[in-house]
mmCIF file of C-alpha atoms in Angstrom:
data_model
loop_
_atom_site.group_PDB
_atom_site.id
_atom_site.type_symbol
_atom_site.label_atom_id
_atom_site.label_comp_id
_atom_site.label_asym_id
_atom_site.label_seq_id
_atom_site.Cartn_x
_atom_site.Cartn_y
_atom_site.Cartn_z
ATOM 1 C CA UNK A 1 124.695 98.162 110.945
ATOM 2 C CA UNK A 2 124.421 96.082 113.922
ATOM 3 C CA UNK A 3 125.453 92.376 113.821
ATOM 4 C CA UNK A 4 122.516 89.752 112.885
ATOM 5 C CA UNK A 5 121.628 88.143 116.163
ATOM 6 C CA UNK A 6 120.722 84.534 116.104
ATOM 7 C CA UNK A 7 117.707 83.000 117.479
ATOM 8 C CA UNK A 8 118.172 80.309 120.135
ATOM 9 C CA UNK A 9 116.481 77.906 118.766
ATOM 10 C CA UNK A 10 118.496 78.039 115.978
ATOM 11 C CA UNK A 11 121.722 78.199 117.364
ATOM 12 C CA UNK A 12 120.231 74.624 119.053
ATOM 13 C CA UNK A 13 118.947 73.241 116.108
ATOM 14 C CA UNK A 14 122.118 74.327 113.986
ATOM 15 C CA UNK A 15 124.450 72.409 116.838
ATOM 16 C CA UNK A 16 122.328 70.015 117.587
ATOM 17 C CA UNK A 17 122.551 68.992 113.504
ATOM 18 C CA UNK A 18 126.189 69.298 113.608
ATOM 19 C CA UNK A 19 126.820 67.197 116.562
ATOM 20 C CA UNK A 20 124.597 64.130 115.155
ATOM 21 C CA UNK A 21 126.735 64.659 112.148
ATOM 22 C CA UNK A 22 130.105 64.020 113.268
ATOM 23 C CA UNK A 23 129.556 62.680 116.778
ATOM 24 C CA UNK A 24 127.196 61.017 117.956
ATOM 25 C CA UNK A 25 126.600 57.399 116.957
ATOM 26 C CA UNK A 26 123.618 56.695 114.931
ATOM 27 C CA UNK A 27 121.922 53.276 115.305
ATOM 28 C CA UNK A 28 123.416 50.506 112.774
ATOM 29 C CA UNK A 29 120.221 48.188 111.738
ATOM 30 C CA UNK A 30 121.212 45.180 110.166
ATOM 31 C CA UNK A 31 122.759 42.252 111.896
ATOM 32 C CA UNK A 32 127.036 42.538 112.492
ATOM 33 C CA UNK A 33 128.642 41.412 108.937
ATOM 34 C CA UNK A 34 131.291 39.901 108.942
ATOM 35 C CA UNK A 35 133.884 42.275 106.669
ATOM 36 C CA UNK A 36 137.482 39.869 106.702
ATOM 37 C CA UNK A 37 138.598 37.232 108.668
ATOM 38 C CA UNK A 38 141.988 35.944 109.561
ATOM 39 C CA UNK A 39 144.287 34.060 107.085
ATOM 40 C CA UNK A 40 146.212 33.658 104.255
ATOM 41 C CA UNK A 41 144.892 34.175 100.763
ATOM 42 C CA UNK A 42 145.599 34.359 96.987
ATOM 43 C CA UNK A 43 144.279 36.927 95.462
ATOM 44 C CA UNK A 44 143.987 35.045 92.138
ATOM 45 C CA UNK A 45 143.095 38.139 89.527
ATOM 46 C CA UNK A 46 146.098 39.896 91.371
ATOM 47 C CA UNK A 47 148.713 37.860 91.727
ATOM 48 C CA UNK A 48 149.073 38.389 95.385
ATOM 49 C CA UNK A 49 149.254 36.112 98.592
ATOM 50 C CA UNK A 50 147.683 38.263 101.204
ATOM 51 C CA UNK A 51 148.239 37.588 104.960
ATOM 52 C CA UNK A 52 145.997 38.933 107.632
ATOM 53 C CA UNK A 53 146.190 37.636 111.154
ATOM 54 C CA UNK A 54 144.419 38.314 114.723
ATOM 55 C CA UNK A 55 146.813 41.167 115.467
ATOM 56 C CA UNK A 56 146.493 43.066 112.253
ATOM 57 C CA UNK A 57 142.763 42.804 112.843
ATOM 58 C CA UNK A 58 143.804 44.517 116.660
ATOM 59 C CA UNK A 59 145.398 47.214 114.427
ATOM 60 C CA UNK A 60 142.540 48.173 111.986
ATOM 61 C CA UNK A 61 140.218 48.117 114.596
ATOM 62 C CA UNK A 62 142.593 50.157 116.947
ATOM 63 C CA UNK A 63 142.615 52.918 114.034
ATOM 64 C CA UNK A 64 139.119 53.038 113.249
ATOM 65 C CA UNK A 65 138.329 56.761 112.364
ATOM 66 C CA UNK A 66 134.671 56.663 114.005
ATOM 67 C CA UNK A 67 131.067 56.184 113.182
ATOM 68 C CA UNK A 68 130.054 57.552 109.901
ATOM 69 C CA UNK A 69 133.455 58.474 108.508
ATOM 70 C CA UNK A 70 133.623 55.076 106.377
ATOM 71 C CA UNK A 71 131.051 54.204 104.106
ATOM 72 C CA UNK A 72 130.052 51.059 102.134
ATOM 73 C CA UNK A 73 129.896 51.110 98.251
ATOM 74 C CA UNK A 74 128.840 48.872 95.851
ATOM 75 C CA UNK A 75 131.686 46.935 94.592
ATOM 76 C CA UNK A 76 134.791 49.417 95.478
ATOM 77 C CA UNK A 77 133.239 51.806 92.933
ATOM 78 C CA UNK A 78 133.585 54.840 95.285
ATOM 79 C CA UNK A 79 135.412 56.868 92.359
ATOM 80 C CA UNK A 80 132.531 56.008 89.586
ATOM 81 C CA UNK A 81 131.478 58.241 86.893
ATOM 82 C CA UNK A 82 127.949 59.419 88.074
ATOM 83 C CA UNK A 83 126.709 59.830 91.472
ATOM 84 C CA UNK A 84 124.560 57.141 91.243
ATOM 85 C CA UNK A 85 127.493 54.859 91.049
ATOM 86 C CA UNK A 86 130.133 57.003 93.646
ATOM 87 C CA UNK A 87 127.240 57.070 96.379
ATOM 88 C CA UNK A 88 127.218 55.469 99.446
ATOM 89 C CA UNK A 89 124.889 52.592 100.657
ATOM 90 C CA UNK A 90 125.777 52.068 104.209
ATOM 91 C CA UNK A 91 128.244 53.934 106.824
ATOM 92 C CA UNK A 92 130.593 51.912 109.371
ATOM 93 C CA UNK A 93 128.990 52.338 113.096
ATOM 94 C CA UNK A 94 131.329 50.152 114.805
ATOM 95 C CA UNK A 95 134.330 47.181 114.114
ATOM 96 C CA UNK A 96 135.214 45.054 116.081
ATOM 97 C CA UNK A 97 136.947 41.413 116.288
ATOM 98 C CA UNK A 98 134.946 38.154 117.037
ATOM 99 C CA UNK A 99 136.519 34.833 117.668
ATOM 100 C CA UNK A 100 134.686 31.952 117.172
ATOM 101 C CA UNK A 101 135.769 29.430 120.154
ATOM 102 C CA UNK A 102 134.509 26.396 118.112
ATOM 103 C CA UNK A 103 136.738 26.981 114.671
ATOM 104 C CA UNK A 104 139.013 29.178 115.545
ATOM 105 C CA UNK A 105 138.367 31.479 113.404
ATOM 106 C CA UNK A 106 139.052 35.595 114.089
ATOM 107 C CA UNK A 107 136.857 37.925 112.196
ATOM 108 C CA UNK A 108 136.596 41.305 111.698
ATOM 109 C CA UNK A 109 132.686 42.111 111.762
ATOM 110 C CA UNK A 110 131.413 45.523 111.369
ATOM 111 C CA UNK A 111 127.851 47.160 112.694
ATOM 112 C CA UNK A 112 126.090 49.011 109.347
ATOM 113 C CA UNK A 113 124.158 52.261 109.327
ATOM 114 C CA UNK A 114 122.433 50.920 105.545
ATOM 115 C CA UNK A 115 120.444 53.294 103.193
ATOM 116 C CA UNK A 116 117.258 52.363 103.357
ATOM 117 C CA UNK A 117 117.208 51.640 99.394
ATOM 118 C CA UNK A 118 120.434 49.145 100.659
ATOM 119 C CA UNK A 119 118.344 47.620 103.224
ATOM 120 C CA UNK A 120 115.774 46.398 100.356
ATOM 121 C CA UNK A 121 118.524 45.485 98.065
ATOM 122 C CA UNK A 122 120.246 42.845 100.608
ATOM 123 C CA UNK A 123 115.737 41.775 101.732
ATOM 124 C CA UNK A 124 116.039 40.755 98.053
ATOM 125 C CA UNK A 125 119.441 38.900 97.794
ATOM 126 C CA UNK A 126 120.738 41.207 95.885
ATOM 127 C CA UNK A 127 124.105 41.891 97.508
ATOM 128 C CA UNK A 128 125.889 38.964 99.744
ATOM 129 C CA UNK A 129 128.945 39.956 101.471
ATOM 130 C CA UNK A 130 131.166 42.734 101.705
ATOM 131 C CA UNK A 131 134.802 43.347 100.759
ATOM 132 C CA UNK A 132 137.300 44.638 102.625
ATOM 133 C CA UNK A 133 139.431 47.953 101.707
ATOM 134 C CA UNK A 134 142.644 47.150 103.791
ATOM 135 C CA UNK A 135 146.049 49.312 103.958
ATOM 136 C CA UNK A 136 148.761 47.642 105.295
ATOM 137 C CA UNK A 137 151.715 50.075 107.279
ATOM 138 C CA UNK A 138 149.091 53.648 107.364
ATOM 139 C CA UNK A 139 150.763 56.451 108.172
ATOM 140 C CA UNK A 140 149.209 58.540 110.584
ATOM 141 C CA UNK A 141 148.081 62.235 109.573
ATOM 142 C CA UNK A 142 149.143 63.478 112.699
ATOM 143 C CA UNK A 143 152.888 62.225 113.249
ATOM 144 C CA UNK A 144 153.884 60.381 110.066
ATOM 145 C CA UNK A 145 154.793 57.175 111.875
ATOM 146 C CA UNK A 146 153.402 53.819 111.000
ATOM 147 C CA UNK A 147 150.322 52.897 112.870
ATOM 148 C CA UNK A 148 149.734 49.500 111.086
ATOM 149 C CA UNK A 149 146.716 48.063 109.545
ATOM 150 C CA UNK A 150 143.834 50.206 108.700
ATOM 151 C CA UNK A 151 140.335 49.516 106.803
ATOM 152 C CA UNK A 152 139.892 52.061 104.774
ATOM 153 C CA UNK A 153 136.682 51.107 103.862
ATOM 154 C CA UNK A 154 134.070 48.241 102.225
ATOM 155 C CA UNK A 155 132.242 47.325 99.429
ATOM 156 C CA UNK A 156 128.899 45.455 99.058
ATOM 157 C CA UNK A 157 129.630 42.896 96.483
ATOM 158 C CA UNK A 158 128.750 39.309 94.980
ATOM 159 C CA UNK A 159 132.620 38.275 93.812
ATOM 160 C CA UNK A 160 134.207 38.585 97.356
ATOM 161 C CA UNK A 161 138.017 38.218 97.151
ATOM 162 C CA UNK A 162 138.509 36.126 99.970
ATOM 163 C CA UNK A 163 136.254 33.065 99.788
ATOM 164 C CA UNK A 164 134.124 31.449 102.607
ATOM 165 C CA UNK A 165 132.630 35.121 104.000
ATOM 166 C CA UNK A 166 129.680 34.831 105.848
ATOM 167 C CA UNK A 167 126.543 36.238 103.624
ATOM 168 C CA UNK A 168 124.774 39.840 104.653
ATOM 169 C CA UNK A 169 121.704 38.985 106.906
ATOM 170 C CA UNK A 170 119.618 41.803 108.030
ATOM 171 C CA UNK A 171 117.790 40.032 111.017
ATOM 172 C CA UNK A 172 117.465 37.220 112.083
ATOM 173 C CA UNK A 173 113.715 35.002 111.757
ATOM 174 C CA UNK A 174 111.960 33.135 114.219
ATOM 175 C CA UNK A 175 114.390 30.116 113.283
ATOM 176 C CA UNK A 176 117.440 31.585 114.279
ATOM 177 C CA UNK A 177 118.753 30.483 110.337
ATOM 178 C CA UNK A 178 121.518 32.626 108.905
ATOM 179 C CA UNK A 179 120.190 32.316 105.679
ATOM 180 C CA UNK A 180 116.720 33.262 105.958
ATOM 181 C CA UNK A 181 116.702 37.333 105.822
ATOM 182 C CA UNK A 182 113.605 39.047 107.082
ATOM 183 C CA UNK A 183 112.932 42.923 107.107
ATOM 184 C CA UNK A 184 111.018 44.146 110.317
ATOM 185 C CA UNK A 185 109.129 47.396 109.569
ATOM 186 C CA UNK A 186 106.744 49.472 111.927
ATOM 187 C CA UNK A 187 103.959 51.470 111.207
ATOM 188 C CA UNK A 188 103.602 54.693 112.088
ATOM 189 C CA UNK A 189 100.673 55.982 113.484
#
């Protein structure tokens, strides 16, 4: 029997589906959150002083996997019981770190593919910042050796851990205000 033989189109389609999977960058469409920023902090509920300063935000962006290979959950619940609960709401584009001439201050802000449900959650206020999934000293897959600080992912959530975030904010209106959110949608004809 001879061997099935593929139609071009698709072959195409089938690589062309797999390549806008894994690498090409899809557009994020919210405005840059802010995930962590530089300090020291007590994490109260654990017991912990945490320390995270502007070269350990050089590492985790340094070791950032990609676009869409880190999602956003709702309140670190990416190991719930029901699908509804495990799913994702938004996928990491891009990180980068921003520093803020006037305070000082050295965040690490993130561009978000969002779900479109996500997108009309954080219209409505119902999600405010995001929390960061950080692990200090990764090991690399690859050789085993310490590569530093790495995200290893974020949460939507209302109970940050580290206090004074800067709130989600899809767009921003006519009056430039960080806490006005507005959702621009197009009609298609």
């Amino acid at each position: 029997m001879p061997a099935p033989i593929l139609q071009p189109s698709l072959v195409a389609l089938f690589y062309r589906t797999i390549a806008e999977c894994f690498n090409e960058v899809r557009p994020a469409n919210g405005k840059p959150a802010e995930i962590i920023y530089s300090g020291i902090f007590t994490l109260a509920d654990r017991g912990v002083v945490l320390e995270l300063t502007p070269a350990m935000i050089d590492e985790i962006v340094r070791n950032f996997d990609g676009p869409d290979r880190l999602c956003v959950n709702i309140n670190h619940n990416s190991d719930g019981d029901t699908l509804e609960t495990a799913r994702a709401v938004g996928w990491i584009q891009r990180i980068y770190k921003q520093e803020d001439e006037e305070s000082g201050r050295v965040s690490l802000m993130a561009e978000i593919r969002w779900t479109d449900d996500m997108l009309e959650a954080i219209a409505a206020d119902h999600f405010k910042y995001l929390s960061a999934e950080i692990l200090f000293h990764a090991v690399s897959v690859l050789t085993g050796e310490d590569i530093g600080t790495k995200l290893l992912g974020c949460a939507v959530t209302n109970i940050p851990a580290v206090p004074n975030l800067s709130p989600l904010c899809l767009v921003y209106t006519a009056l430039n205000s960080p806490s006005k959110v507005a959702l621009f949608t197009q009609a298609v004809m």
